[in-house]
Amino acid sequence: MIDDILKNRKHVLEFTDEVPSKELINSLLQRTWKVTPSKNNFMAYTIHVVTDKDKRKAIYNMCVSNEEQLNDNNTLLNENLLCVLNAPYVLIFANRFEDKPNQRQQELIKQGVRYEAVDPDKFETLFSSNSIEVGMFAKTLTGLCLENDLDVSYTKCFSIDKRDWKETVPYVNTAPLLIMSIGKGKTYREVKSNDLRPNFERIINWVK
């Protein structure tokens, strides 16, 4: 059952030194790409796959800096960001401008249909819908990773202003949406008994 797989996900604080093969990770990404739905088939986001240690550290420093600014230089929460620093694979999801629409999209554009994804001045306005699509991609990839005995962590503790990334992480030149770390987990964040998710009834509303 799929829920038997997904319930095994835990936030990783530290990954082992074992590096899953690039071929495996690329295969999982391809399988996810093939089945993840997208509005109008644009998939208007890109996924930067980062493996270089120095580049991972730069991303980690960006996250730490953002957290310290938001929390008055309080560093207590920074251990949750270590997954970005020591994961063998760090994925940065970011908005993407579509400069090569497919044949069907071109036909509709010629008929007067307007798409933000192909407008260099408007594609960044797709932030909300892209966030949903990226969430679907990430969750599907998570299931495939867990199925292959890999652990994942998610990070949203970063600035979404692309200008903040320009100097230290220049390849992220559009608004970032999500950071996902992949590898073999070594230590995990403890689930506190006083830090539980809201009750099911508070989230699901059956409309009468």
PDB file of N, CA and C in Angstrom, residues 2 5-6 9 25 27-38 43 45 47 91 93 132-148 150 152 154 178 180 182:
ATOM      1  N   ILE A   2       0.446   2.266  -0.754  1.00  0.00           N
ATOM      2  CA  ILE A   2       1.245   3.477  -0.879  1.00  0.00           C
ATOM      3  C   ILE A   2       1.420   4.181   0.452  1.00  0.00           C
ATOM      4  N   ILE A   5       4.314   3.103   2.508  1.00  0.00           N
ATOM      5  CA  ILE A   5       5.592   3.666   2.077  1.00  0.00           C
ATOM      6  C   ILE A   5       5.736   5.099   2.567  1.00  0.00           C
ATOM      7  N   LEU A   6       4.691   5.909   2.339  1.00  0.00           N
ATOM      8  CA  LEU A   6       4.788   7.331   2.644  1.00  0.00           C
ATOM      9  C   LEU A   6       4.904   7.616   4.140  1.00  0.00           C
ATOM     10  N   ARG A   9       8.354   8.389   5.832  1.00  0.00           N
ATOM     11  CA  ARG A   9       9.164   9.595   5.652  1.00  0.00           C
ATOM     12  C   ARG A   9       9.365  10.316   6.978  1.00  0.00           C
ATOM     13  N   ILE A  25      19.146   8.397  -9.209  1.00  0.00           N
ATOM     14  CA  ILE A  25      18.437   9.655  -8.970  1.00  0.00           C
ATOM     15  C   ILE A  25      17.827  10.186 -10.258  1.00  0.00           C
ATOM     16  N   SER A  27      16.925   8.460 -12.842  1.00  0.00           N
ATOM     17  CA  SER A  27      15.813   7.588 -13.203  1.00  0.00           C
ATOM     18  C   SER A  27      14.557   7.942 -12.405  1.00  0.00           C
ATOM     19  N   LEU A  28      14.723   8.198 -11.111  1.00  0.00           N
ATOM     20  CA  LEU A  28      13.581   8.569 -10.268  1.00  0.00           C
ATOM     21  C   LEU A  28      13.001   9.915 -10.709  1.00  0.00           C
ATOM     22  N   LEU A  29      13.865  10.836 -11.092  1.00  0.00           N
ATOM     23  CA  LEU A  29      13.405  12.134 -11.585  1.00  0.00           C
ATOM     24  C   LEU A  29      12.634  11.975 -12.899  1.00  0.00           C
ATOM     25  N   GLN A  30      13.140  11.114 -13.771  1.00  0.00           N
ATOM     26  CA  GLN A  30      12.457  10.893 -15.045  1.00  0.00           C
ATOM     27  C   GLN A  30      11.092  10.258 -14.833  1.00  0.00           C
ATOM     28  N   ARG A  31      11.024   9.292 -13.940  1.00  0.00           N
ATOM     29  CA  ARG A  31       9.748   8.624 -13.663  1.00  0.00           C
ATOM     30  C   ARG A  31       8.744   9.610 -13.071  1.00  0.00           C
ATOM     31  N   THR A  32       9.227  10.499 -12.222  1.00  0.00           N
ATOM     32  CA  THR A  32       8.357  11.510 -11.621  1.00  0.00           C
ATOM     33  C   THR A  32       7.896  12.515 -12.663  1.00  0.00           C
ATOM     34  N   TRP A  33       8.826  12.970 -13.495  1.00  0.00           N
ATOM     35  CA  TRP A  33       8.502  13.918 -14.569  1.00  0.00           C
ATOM     36  C   TRP A  33       7.403  13.370 -15.467  1.00  0.00           C
ATOM     37  N   LYS A  34       7.443  12.073 -15.710  1.00  0.00           N
ATOM     38  CA  LYS A  34       6.518  11.445 -16.653  1.00  0.00           C
ATOM     39  C   LYS A  34       5.082  11.406 -16.126  1.00  0.00           C
ATOM     40  N   VAL A  35       4.892  11.370 -14.798  1.00  0.00           N
ATOM     41  CA  VAL A  35       3.550  11.158 -14.246  1.00  0.00           C
ATOM     42  C   VAL A  35       2.986  12.358 -13.496  1.00  0.00           C
ATOM     43  N   THR A  36       3.768  13.422 -13.320  1.00  0.00           N
ATOM     44  CA  THR A  36       3.278  14.573 -12.566  1.00  0.00           C
ATOM     45  C   THR A  36       2.428  15.472 -13.465  1.00  0.00           C
ATOM     46  N   PRO A  37       1.190  15.754 -13.056  1.00  0.00           N
ATOM     47  CA  PRO A  37       0.325  16.600 -13.886  1.00  0.00           C
ATOM     48  C   PRO A  37       0.772  18.057 -13.869  1.00  0.00           C
ATOM     49  N   SER A  38       0.391  18.791 -14.920  1.00  0.00           N
ATOM     50  CA  SER A  38       0.746  20.207 -15.010  1.00  0.00           C
ATOM     51  C   SER A  38      -0.324  20.957 -15.789  1.00  0.00           C
ATOM     52  N   MET A  43       4.585  22.711 -17.166  1.00  0.00           N
ATOM     53  CA  MET A  43       5.601  22.426 -16.139  1.00  0.00           C
ATOM     54  C   MET A  43       6.547  23.636 -16.045  1.00  0.00           C
ATOM     55  N   TYR A  45       8.402  25.217 -14.250  1.00  0.00           N
ATOM     56  CA  TYR A  45       9.402  25.278 -13.184  1.00  0.00           C
ATOM     57  C   TYR A  45      10.619  24.471 -13.618  1.00  0.00           C
ATOM     58  N   ILE A  47      14.192  22.349 -12.039  1.00  0.00           N
ATOM     59  CA  ILE A  47      14.725  21.698 -10.838  1.00  0.00           C
ATOM     60  C   ILE A  47      16.241  21.663 -10.965  1.00  0.00           C
ATOM     61  N   LEU A  91      17.910  19.474  -4.321  1.00  0.00           N
ATOM     62  CA  LEU A  91      17.110  19.936  -5.451  1.00  0.00           C
ATOM     63  C   LEU A  91      16.492  21.295  -5.119  1.00  0.00           C
ATOM     64  N   PHE A  93      13.755  23.798  -6.581  1.00  0.00           N
ATOM     65  CA  PHE A  93      12.677  24.029  -7.533  1.00  0.00           C
ATOM     66  C   PHE A  93      12.492  25.541  -7.685  1.00  0.00           C
ATOM     67  N   ILE A 132       1.902  24.553  -6.261  1.00  0.00           N
ATOM     68  CA  ILE A 132       1.061  23.353  -6.188  1.00  0.00           C
ATOM     69  C   ILE A 132       1.665  22.231  -7.019  1.00  0.00           C
ATOM     70  N   GLU A 133       2.078  22.561  -8.236  1.00  0.00           N
ATOM     71  CA  GLU A 133       2.644  21.540  -9.118  1.00  0.00           C
ATOM     72  C   GLU A 133       3.953  20.985  -8.563  1.00  0.00           C
ATOM     73  N   VAL A 134       4.774  21.865  -8.022  1.00  0.00           N
ATOM     74  CA  VAL A 134       6.036  21.423  -7.426  1.00  0.00           C
ATOM     75  C   VAL A 134       5.756  20.500  -6.238  1.00  0.00           C
ATOM     76  N   GLY A 135       4.716  20.824  -5.466  1.00  0.00           N
ATOM     77  CA  GLY A 135       4.344  19.947  -4.353  1.00  0.00           C
ATOM     78  C   GLY A 135       3.966  18.556  -4.831  1.00  0.00           C
ATOM     79  N   MET A 136       3.237  18.482  -5.947  1.00  0.00           N
ATOM     80  CA  MET A 136       2.860  17.181  -6.499  1.00  0.00           C
ATOM     81  C   MET A 136       4.091  16.429  -7.001  1.00  0.00           C
ATOM     82  N   PHE A 137       4.998  17.155  -7.665  1.00  0.00           N
ATOM     83  CA  PHE A 137       6.228  16.527  -8.151  1.00  0.00           C
ATOM     84  C   PHE A 137       7.033  15.988  -6.971  1.00  0.00           C
ATOM     85  N   ALA A 138       7.196  16.830  -5.951  1.00  0.00           N
ATOM     86  CA  ALA A 138       8.018  16.448  -4.799  1.00  0.00           C
ATOM     87  C   ALA A 138       7.433  15.248  -4.057  1.00  0.00           C
ATOM     88  N   LYS A 139       6.119  15.212  -3.930  1.00  0.00           N
ATOM     89  CA  LYS A 139       5.496  14.100  -3.205  1.00  0.00           C
ATOM     90  C   LYS A 139       5.616  12.794  -3.995  1.00  0.00           C
ATOM     91  N   THR A 140       5.448  12.870  -5.307  1.00  0.00           N
ATOM     92  CA  THR A 140       5.620  11.671  -6.132  1.00  0.00           C
ATOM     93  C   THR A 140       7.060  11.184  -6.067  1.00  0.00           C
ATOM     94  N   LEU A 141       8.002  12.125  -6.167  1.00  0.00           N
ATOM     95  CA  LEU A 141       9.420  11.764  -6.072  1.00  0.00           C
ATOM     96  C   LEU A 141       9.737  11.175  -4.704  1.00  0.00           C
ATOM     97  N   THR A 142       9.108  11.702  -3.676  1.00  0.00           N
ATOM     98  CA  THR A 142       9.300  11.172  -2.322  1.00  0.00           C
ATOM     99  C   THR A 142       8.917   9.702  -2.251  1.00  0.00           C
ATOM    100  N   GLY A 143       7.749   9.372  -2.808  1.00  0.00           N
ATOM    101  CA  GLY A 143       7.302   7.979  -2.788  1.00  0.00           C
ATOM    102  C   GLY A 143       8.282   7.060  -3.492  1.00  0.00           C
ATOM    103  N   LEU A 144       8.795   7.492  -4.629  1.00  0.00           N
ATOM    104  CA  LEU A 144       9.752   6.677  -5.372  1.00  0.00           C
ATOM    105  C   LEU A 144      11.069   6.556  -4.621  1.00  0.00           C
ATOM    106  N   CYS A 145      11.483   7.628  -3.963  1.00  0.00           N
ATOM    107  CA  CYS A 145      12.718   7.571  -3.170  1.00  0.00           C
ATOM    108  C   CYS A 145      12.566   6.588  -2.009  1.00  0.00           C
ATOM    109  N   LEU A 146      11.467   6.695  -1.274  1.00  0.00           N
ATOM    110  CA  LEU A 146      11.240   5.802  -0.142  1.00  0.00           C
ATOM    111  C   LEU A 146      11.168   4.347  -0.602  1.00  0.00           C
ATOM    112  N   GLU A 147      10.576   4.140  -1.767  1.00  0.00           N
ATOM    113  CA  GLU A 147      10.479   2.795  -2.345  1.00  0.00           C
ATOM    114  C   GLU A 147      11.864   2.221  -2.628  1.00  0.00           C
ATOM    115  N   ASN A 148      12.846   3.117  -2.845  1.00  0.00           N
ATOM    116  CA  ASN A 148      14.222   2.702  -3.123  1.00  0.00           C
ATOM    117  C   ASN A 148      15.145   2.924  -1.925  1.00  0.00           C
ATOM    118  N   LEU A 150      15.590   5.422   0.069  1.00  0.00           N
ATOM    119  CA  LEU A 150      16.217   6.732   0.175  1.00  0.00           C
ATOM    120  C   LEU A 150      15.343   7.626   1.038  1.00  0.00           C
ATOM    121  N   VAL A 152      14.227  11.650   2.285  1.00  0.00           N
ATOM    122  CA  VAL A 152      14.119  13.010   1.742  1.00  0.00           C
ATOM    123  C   VAL A 152      13.741  13.972   2.861  1.00  0.00           C
ATOM    124  N   TYR A 154      12.351  18.285   3.193  1.00  0.00           N
ATOM    125  CA  TYR A 154      11.911  19.477   2.484  1.00  0.00           C
ATOM    126  C   TYR A 154      12.340  20.715   3.270  1.00  0.00           C
ATOM    127  N   LEU A 178      10.973  25.598  -3.616  1.00  0.00           N
ATOM    128  CA  LEU A 178      11.148  24.519  -2.640  1.00  0.00           C
ATOM    129  C   LEU A 178      12.560  23.969  -2.749  1.00  0.00           C
ATOM    130  N   MET A 180      14.603  20.414  -1.743  1.00  0.00           N
ATOM    131  CA  MET A 180      14.397  19.018  -1.354  1.00  0.00           C
ATOM    132  C   MET A 180      15.747  18.326  -1.303  1.00  0.00           C
ATOM    133  N   ILE A 182      17.975  14.715  -0.766  1.00  0.00           N
ATOM    134  CA  ILE A 182      17.827  13.270  -0.979  1.00  0.00           C
ATOM    135  C   ILE A 182      19.123  12.558  -0.616  1.00  0.00           C
TER     136      ILE A 182
END
